Coordinates of C-alpha atoms in Angstrom, one line a residue:
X1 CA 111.9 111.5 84.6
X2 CA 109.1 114.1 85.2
X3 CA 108.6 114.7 89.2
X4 CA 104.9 115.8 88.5
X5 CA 102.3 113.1 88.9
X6 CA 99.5 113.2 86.1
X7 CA 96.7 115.5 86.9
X8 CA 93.5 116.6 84.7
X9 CA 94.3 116.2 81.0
X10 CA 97.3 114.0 81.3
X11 CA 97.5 110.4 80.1
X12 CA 98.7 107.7 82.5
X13 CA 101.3 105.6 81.6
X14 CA 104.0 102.7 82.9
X15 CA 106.4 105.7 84.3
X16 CA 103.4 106.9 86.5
X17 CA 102.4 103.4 87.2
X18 CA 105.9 102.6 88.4
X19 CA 106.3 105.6 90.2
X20 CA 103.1 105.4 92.4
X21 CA 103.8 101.7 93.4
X22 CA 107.2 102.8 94.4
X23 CA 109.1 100.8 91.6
X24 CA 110.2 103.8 90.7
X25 CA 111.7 104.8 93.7
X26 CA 110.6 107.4 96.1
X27 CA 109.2 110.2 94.3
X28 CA 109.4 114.3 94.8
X29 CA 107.9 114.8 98.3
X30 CA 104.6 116.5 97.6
X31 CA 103.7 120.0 99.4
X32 CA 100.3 119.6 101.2
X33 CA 97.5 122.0 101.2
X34 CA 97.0 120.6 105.1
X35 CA 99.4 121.8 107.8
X36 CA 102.5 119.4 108.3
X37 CA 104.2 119.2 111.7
X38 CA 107.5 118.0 111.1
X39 CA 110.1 115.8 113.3
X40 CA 111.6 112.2 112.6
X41 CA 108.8 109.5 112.2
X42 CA 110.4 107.6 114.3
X43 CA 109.1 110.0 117.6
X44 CA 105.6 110.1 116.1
X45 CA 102.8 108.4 118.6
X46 CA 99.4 109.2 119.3
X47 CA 99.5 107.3 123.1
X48 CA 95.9 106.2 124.4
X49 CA 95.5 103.2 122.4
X50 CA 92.0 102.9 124.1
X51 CA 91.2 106.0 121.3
X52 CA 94.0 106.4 118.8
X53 CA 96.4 103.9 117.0
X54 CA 99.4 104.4 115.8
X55 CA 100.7 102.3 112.7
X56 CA 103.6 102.0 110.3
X57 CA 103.5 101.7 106.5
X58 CA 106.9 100.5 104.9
X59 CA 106.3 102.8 102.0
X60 CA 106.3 106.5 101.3
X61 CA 103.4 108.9 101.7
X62 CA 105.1 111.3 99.7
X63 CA 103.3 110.2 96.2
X64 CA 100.0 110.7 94.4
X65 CA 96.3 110.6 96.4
X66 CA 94.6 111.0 93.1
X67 CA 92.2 108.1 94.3
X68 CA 91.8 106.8 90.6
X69 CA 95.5 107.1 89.4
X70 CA 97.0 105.9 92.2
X71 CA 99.0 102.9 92.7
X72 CA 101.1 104.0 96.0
X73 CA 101.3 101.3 98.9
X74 CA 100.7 103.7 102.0
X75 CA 97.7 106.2 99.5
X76 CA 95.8 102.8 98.3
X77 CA 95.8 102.0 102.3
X78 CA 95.0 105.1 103.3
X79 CA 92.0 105.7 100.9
X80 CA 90.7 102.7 101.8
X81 CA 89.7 104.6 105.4
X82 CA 88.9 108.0 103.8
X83 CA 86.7 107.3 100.6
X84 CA 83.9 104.5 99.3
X85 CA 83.2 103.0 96.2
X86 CA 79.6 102.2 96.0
X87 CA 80.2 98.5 96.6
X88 CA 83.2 97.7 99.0
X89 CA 85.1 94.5 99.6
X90 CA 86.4 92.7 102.1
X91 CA 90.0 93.0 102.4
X92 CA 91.3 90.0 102.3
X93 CA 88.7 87.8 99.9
X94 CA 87.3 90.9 98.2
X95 CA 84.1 89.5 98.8
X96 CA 81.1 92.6 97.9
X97 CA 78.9 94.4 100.6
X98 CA 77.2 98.1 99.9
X99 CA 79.5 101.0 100.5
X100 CA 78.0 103.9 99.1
X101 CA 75.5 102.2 97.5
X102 CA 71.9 101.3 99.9
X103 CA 72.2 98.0 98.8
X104 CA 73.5 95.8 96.1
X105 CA 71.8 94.6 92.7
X106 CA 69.8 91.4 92.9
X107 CA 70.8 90.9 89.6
X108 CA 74.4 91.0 88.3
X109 CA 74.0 89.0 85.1
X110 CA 72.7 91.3 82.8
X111 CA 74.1 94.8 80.7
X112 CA 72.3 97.0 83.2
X113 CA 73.1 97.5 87.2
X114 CA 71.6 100.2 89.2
X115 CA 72.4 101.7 92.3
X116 CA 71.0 103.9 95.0
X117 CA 72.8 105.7 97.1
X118 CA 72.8 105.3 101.0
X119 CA 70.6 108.1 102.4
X120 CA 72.2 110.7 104.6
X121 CA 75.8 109.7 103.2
X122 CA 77.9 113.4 103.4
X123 CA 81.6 114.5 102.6
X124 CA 84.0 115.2 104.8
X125 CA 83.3 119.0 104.5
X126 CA 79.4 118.3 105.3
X127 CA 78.4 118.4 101.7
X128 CA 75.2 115.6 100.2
X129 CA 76.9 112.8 98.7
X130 CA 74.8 113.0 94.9
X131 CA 74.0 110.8 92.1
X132 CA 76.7 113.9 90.0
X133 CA 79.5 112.9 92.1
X134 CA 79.0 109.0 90.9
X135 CA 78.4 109.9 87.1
X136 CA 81.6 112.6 87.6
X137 CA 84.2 110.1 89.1
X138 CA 83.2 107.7 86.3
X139 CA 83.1 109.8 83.4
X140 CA 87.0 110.4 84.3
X141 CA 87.4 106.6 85.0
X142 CA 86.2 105.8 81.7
X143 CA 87.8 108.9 79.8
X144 CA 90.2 107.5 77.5
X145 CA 92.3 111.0 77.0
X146 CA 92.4 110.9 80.5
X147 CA 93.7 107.4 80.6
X148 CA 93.5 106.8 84.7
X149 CA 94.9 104.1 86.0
X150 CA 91.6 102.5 87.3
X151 CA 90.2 102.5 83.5
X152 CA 92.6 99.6 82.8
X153 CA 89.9 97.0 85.3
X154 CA 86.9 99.3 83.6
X155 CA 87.1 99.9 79.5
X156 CA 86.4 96.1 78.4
X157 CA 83.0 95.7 80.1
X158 CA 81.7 99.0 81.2
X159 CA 80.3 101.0 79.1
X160 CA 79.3 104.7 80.6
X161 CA 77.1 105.0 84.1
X162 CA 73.9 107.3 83.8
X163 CA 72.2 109.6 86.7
X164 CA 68.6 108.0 86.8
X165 CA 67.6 110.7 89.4
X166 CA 69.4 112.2 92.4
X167 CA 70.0 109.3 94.2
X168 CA 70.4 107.0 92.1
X169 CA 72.9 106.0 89.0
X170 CA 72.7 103.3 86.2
X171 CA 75.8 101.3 84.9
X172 CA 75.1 100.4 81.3
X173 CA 77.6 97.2 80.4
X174 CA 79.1 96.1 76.7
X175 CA 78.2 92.8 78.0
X176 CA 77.4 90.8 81.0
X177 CA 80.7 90.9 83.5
X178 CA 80.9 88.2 86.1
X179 CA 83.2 90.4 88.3
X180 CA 81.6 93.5 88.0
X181 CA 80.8 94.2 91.8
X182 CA 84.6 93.3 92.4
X183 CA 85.6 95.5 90.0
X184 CA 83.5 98.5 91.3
X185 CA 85.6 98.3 94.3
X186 CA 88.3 99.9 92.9
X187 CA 86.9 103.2 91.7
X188 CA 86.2 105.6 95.2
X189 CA 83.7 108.3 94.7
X190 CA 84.9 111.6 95.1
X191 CA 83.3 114.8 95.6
X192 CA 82.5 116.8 91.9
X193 CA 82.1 120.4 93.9
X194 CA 85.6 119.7 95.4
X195 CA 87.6 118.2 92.6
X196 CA 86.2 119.5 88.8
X197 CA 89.4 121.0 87.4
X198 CA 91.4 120.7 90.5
X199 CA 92.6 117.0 90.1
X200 CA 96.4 118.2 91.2
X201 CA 95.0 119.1 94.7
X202 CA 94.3 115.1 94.8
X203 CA 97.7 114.4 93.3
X204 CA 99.2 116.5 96.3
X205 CA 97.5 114.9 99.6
X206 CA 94.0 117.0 99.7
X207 CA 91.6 114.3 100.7
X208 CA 88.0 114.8 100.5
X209 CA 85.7 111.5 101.2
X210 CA 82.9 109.9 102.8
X211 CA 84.8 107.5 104.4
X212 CA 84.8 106.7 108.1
X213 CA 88.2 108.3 108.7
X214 CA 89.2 112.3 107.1
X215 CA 93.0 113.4 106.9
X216 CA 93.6 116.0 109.0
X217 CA 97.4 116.4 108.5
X218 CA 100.2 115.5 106.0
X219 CA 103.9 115.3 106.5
X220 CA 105.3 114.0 103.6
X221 CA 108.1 111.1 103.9
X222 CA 107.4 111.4 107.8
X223 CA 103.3 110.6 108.5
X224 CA 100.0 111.1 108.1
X225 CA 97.4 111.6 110.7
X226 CA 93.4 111.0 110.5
X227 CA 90.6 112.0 112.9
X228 CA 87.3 110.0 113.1
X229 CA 84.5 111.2 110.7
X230 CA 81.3 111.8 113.1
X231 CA 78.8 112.2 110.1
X232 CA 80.1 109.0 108.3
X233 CA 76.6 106.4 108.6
X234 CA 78.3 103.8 106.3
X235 CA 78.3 100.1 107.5
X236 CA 82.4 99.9 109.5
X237 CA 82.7 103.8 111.5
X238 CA 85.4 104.2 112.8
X239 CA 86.5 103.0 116.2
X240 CA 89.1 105.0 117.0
X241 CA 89.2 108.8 117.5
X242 CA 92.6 109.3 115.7
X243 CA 95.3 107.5 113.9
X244 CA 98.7 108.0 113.3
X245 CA 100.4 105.9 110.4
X246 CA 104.3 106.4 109.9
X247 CA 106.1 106.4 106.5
X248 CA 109.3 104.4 106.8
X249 CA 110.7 102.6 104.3
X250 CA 113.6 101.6 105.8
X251 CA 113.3 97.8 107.0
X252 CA 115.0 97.7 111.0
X253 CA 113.3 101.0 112.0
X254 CA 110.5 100.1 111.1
X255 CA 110.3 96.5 112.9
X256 CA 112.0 98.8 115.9
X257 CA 108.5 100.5 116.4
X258 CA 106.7 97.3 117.0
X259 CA 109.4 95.6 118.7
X260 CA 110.2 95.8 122.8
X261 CA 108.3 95.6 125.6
X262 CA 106.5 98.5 125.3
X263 CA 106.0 99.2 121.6
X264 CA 105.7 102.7 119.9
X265 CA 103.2 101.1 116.9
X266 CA 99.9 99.2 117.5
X267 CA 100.4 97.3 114.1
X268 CA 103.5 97.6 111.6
X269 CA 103.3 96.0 108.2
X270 CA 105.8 95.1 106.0
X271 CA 107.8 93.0 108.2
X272 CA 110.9 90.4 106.9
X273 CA 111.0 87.0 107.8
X274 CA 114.4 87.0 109.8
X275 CA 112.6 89.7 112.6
X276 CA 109.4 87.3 112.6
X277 CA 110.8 84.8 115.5
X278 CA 112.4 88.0 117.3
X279 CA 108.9 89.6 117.2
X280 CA 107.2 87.0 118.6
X281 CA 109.5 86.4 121.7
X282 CA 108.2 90.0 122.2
X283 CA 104.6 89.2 122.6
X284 CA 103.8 90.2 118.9
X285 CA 101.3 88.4 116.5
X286 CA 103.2 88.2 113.1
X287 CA 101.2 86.6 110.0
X288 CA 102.1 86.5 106.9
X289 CA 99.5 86.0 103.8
X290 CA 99.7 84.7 100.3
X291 CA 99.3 87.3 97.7
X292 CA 100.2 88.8 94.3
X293 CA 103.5 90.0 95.2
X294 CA 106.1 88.4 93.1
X295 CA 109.5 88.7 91.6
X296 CA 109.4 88.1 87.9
X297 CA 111.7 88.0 84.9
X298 CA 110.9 90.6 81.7
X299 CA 112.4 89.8 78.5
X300 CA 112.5 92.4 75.8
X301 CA 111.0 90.6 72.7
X302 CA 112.9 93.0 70.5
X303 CA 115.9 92.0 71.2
X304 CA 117.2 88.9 69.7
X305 CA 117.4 85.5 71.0
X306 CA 114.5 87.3 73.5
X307 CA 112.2 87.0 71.2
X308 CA 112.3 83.5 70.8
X309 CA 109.7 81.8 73.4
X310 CA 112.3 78.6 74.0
X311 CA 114.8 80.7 74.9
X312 CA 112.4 82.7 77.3
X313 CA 111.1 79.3 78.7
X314 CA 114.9 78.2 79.0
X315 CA 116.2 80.8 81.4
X316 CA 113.2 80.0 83.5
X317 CA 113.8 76.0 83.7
X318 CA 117.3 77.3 84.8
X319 CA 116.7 79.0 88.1
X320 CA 115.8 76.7 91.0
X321 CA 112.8 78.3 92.7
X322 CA 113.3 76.3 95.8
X323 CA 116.3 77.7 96.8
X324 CA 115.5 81.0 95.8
X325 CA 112.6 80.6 98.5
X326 CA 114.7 79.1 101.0
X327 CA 117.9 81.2 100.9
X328 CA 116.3 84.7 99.5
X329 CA 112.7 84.4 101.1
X330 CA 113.3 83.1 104.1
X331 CA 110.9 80.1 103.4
X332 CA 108.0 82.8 103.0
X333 CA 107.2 82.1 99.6
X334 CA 105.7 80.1 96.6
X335 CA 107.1 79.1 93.8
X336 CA 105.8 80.3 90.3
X337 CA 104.2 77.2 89.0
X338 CA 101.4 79.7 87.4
X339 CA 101.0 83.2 86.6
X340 CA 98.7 83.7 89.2
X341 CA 100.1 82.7 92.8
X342 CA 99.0 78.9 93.1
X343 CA 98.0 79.9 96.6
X344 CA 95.1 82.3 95.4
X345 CA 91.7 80.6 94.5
X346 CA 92.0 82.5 91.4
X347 CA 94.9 80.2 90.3
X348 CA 94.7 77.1 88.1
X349 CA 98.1 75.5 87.2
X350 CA 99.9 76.3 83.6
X351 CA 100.7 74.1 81.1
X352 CA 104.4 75.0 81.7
X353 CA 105.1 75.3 85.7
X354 CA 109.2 76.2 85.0
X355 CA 110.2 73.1 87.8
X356 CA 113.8 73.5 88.0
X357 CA 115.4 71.2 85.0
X358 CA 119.3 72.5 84.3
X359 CA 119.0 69.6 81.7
X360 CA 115.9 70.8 80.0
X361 CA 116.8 74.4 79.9
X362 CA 119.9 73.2 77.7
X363 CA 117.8 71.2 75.3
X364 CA 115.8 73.9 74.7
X365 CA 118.9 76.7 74.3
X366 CA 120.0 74.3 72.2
X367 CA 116.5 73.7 69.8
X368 CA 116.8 77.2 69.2
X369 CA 119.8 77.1 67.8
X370 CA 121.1 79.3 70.6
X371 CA 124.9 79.1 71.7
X372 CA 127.5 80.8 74.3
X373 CA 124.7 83.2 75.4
X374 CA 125.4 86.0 77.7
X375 CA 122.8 88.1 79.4
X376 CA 123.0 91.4 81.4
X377 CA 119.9 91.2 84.1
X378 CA 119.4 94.3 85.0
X379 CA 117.7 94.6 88.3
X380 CA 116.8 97.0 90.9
X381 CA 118.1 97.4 94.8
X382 CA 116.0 96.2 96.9
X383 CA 116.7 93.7 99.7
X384 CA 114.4 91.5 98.6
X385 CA 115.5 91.4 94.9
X386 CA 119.1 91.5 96.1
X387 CA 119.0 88.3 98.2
X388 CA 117.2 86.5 95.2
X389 CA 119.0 87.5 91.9
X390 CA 122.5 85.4 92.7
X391 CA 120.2 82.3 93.0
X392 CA 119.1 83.4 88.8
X393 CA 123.2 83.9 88.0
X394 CA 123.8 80.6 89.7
X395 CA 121.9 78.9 87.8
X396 CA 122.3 80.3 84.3
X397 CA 126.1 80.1 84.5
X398 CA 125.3 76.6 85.3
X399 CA 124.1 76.1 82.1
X400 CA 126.7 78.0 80.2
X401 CA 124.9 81.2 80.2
X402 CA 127.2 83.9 80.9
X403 CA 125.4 86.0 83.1
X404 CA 126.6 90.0 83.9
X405 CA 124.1 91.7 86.8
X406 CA 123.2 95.0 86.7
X407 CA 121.6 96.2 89.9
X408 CA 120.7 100.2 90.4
X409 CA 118.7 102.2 92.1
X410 CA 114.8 101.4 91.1
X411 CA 113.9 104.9 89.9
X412 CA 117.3 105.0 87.8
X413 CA 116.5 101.6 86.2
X414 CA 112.8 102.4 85.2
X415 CA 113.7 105.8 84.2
X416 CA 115.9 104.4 81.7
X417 CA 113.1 101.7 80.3
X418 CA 111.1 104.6 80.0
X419 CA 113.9 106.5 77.7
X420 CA 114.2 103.3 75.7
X421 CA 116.6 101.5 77.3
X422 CA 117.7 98.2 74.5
X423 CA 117.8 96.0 78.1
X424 CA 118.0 92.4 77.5
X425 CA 116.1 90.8 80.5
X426 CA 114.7 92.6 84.1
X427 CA 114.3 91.1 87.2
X428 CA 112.4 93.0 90.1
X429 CA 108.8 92.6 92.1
X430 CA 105.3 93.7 91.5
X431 CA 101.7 93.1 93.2
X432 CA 98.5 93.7 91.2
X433 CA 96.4 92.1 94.2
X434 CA 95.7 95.4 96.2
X435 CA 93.4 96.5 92.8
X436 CA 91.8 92.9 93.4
X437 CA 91.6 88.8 93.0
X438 CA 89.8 88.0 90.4
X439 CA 91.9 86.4 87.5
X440 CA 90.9 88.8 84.8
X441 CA 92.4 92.0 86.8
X442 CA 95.5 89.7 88.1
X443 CA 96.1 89.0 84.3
X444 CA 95.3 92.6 82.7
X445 CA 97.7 94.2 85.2
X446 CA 100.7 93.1 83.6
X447 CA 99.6 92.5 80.0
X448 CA 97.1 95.0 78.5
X449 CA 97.0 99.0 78.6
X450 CA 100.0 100.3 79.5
X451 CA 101.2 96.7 81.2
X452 CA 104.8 96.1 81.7
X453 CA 104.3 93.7 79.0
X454 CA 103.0 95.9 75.8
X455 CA 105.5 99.0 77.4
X456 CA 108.9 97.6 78.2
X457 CA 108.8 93.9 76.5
X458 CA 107.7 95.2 73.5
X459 CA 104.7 92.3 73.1
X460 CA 102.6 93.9 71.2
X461 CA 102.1 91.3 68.2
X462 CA 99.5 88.8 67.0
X463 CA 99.9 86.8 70.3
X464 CA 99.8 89.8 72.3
X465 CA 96.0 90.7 70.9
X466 CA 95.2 86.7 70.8
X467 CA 95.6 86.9 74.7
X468 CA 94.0 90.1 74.7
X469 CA 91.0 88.1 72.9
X470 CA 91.2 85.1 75.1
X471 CA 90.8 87.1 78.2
X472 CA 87.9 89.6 77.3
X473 CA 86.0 86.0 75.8
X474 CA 86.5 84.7 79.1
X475 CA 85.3 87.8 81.1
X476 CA 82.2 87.8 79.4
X477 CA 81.5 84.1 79.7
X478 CA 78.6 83.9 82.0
X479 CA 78.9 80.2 82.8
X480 CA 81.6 79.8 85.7
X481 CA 83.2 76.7 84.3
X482 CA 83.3 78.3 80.5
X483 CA 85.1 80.9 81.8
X484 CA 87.6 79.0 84.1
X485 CA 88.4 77.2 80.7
X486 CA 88.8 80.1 78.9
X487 CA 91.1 81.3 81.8
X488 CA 92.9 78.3 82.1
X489 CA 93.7 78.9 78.3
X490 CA 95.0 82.2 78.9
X491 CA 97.5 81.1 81.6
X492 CA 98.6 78.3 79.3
X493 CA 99.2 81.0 76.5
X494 CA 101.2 83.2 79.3
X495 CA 103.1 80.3 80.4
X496 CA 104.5 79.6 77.1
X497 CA 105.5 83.1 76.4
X498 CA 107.1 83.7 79.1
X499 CA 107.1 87.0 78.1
X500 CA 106.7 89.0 81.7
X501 CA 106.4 85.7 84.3
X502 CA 106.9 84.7 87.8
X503 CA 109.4 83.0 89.4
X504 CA 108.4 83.3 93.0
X505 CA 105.9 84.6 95.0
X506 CA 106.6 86.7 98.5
X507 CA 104.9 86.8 101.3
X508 CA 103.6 89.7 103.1
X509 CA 104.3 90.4 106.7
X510 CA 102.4 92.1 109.1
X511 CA 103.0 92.5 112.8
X512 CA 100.8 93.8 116.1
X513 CA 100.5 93.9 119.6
X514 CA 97.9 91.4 120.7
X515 CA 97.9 92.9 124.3
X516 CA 96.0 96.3 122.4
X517 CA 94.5 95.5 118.9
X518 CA 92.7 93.1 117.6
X519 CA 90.3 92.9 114.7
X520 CA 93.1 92.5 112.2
X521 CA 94.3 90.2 109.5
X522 CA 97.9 90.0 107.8
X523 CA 97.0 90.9 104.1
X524 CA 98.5 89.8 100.8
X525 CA 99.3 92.9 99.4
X526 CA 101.1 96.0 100.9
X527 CA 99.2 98.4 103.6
X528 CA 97.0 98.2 106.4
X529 CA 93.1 97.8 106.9
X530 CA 91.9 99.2 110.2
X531 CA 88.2 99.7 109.4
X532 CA 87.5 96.8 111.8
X533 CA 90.3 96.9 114.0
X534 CA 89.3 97.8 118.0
X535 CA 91.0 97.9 121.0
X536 CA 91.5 95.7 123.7
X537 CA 90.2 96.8 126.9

């Protein structure tokens, strides 16, 4: 498995994708062009919480900052604070509001949106924010030999976007896109004069935005600290003067920084269900949210029964969801009656919704012509995954499925899809959500580019592209209840695949101290948002 994330020239594909999202374990630490103070994270604080704020991310920092390839929990979180897009979101229901841009379009119907830039915007190293650094970052986004991750939410709808003048850009559509100004949210604007050729310094933690906060230090698998930008003029500056977010990725030191009477951490995310109660009796808030975060089952379509939908749908009707939630989750969870968690507004329910029916899932072994299966699941190590995957053996050897786990180390698993591995069926989690809500992106994620779904599972046939078709017909429908039939469709077709498919939904977890923060919302997707966070004084 290569340790070097892509840079300038280098297609992305479901190895990186895996890597930066930490399914493929933690990566090579990367060596920082900023100066790194070491010491355990777990004696890192900044102290006045009337100026600085310390947090903890329950994923590494140690992987790419390339702000269009990446896909890393505690980076995505991170860039959030650092860089802008021209139209920003809010966190939790993505809904638009001008970043970099002045102001957004009146008009988001049509093939053409323009966009001025916010006067007096500047980089972190003092340096004009231009109309070249736009058309830059999205000539790259859009670059198929580059292949970016971010060109994935971009290629079906957009076009190319044009400098009109120096303060101002044009984004030429292949047709009308209803989620446009949600999808501009995920490409931040870097600087061209900083990064032209030099994408690997972005890969190895130099961060150069126009964001409120700028990353003065980086101490990889340890932390990362930010100072306030004075120059930023954007809409949310920041509040505090400094912040301090700890990497650590294992689960009881982590929920020991927020936990006590006199906490080390401000806000910890991340946080199980079993410390929720415990963290309360402290004086914590603890909220968990709804999101895209899921455990699903993959089966690989090239290998025989696999490829036959019934048995797909079969080994789904098996597993009781229920339980799964109750004994594996905690009760912080949903089960996967769609593909998109029926707790989202994106969600609409499937035609199949997999209800636990031992009965059913033997009538349908048995229609096609399937007898005295036995699967090896191969799964990864997680705690999560771990406290869920007996509930899938129960219930297959219930049903006369002999079932054989295989549980290793994430990176080792996906290392070995990426070789080729002949596996039979995967278990393990995923969230698309921090990219965005919107159906199309939630959908896309898993089944189109280099999706787990066209890599691993091998779907690549005529109803592979027939979902393909369904989804970019629905994308460009301008009428909203056209296109939520035309999505509907589409989860319909995925339900009955099965191919790559939920069986439960997680919550997220996210703890603080009430007494010193507030301003902040448990999110459905990994990281933090500070950007309106303040102190209470």
């Amino acid at each position: 498995m290569s340790k070097t994330p892509p840079a300038s020239g280098r297609s992305f594909n479901r190895r990186d994708m895996l890597r930066f999202t930490g399914l493929a374990g933690v990566a090579t630490a990367f060596s920082s062009s900023l100066a790194a103070c070491g010491g355990p994270a777990s004696t890192n604080s900044t102290g006045d919480t009337a100026e600085s704020i310390t947090a903890v991310i329950g994923y590494g920092n140690n992987q790419t900052w390339d702000p269009l390839q990446t896909a890393s929990a505690f980076s995505m979180a991170a860039i959030l604070h650092c860089y802008e897009s021209l139209v920003e979101g809010d966190p939790v229901t993505r809904k638009p509001y001008a970043g970099l841009a002045k102001a957004l379009p009146a008009d988001v119907t049509g093939t053409s949106l323009t966009f001025e830039l916010r006067e007096g915007a500047k980089w972190h190293d003092g340096a004009p924010v231009t109309a070249d650094d736009v058309v830059f970052t999205y000539a790259r986004a859009l670059d198929p030999t580059e292949n970016v991750l971010v060109r994935t939410f971009l290629a079906s709808w957009l076009k190319e976007v044009r400098k009109v003048d120096d303060r101002s850009v044009e984004f030429v559509l292949s047709n009308p896109f209803p989620y446009a100004l949600q999808r501009i949210q995920t490409v931040k604007i870097v600087p061209k004069h900083v990064f032209e050729g030099k994408w690997a310094d972005a890969v190895s933690g130099k961060v150069v935005g126009s964001g409120p906060y700028k990353v003065v230090e980086q101490a990889p698998l340890s932390h990362t600290r930010f100072e306030r930008f004075d120059d930023y003029n954007g809409p949310r500056p920041a509040v505090y003067k400094k912040m301090l977010w700890n990497s650590i990725v294992e689960a009881a030191p982590r929920v020991a920084k927020i936990s006590g009477a006199a906490p080390a951490a401000q806000i910890v995310e991340n946080i199980p269900a079993a410390n929720a109660e415990q963290l309360q009796e402290d004086g914590r808030t603890v909220e968990f949210a709804d999101g895209g975060n899921n455990l699903w089952l993959m089966f690989n379509t090239a290998h025989a029964p696999f490829d036959n939908k019934l048995v797909r749908q079969a080994l789904h009707h098996a597993i009781d969801r229920e339980k799964m939630i109750e004994v594996g989750l905690k009760g912080k969870g949903t089960a996967g009656t769609s593909f998109i968690n029926p707790k989202l507004e994106a969600s609409q329910p499937a035609v199949n919704d997999f209800r636990y029916d031992p009965d059913k899932a033997k009538e349908l072994l048995r229609q096609a012509g399937v007898t005295d299966l036995k699967v090896t699941l191969s799964t990864t190590n997680t705690t999560l995954v771990a406290d869920c995957v007996n509930v899938i053996k129960e219930g297959w050897d219930a049903i006369g499925v002999t079932t054989t786990l295989d549980t290793q180390d994430t990176k080792a698993l996906f290392s070995k899809l990426d070789g080729g591995f002949d596996f039979q069926v995967v278990s393990t989690t995923q969230n698309a959500e921090q990219f965005g809500n919107d159906p199309d992106l939630l959908i896309r994620y898993y089944y189109a580019g280099a999706g787990v779904a066209p890599k691993y599972a091998r779907w690549t046939g005529p109803d592979a592209q027939a979902l393909l078709a369904l989804l970019d017909q629905a994308a460009a429908a301008v009428d909203e209840a056209e296109r939520k039939k035309l999505t509907k469709q589409a989860l319909d077709v995925i339900s009955e695949q099965a191919v790559v498919y939920p069986i439960v939904f997680t919550q997220n977890g996210t703890a603080w101290d009430p007494k010193v923060l507030s301003g902040v919302r448990a999110q459905g997707y990994p990281g933090i948002n500070l950007n309106q966070a303040k102190p209470v004084v």
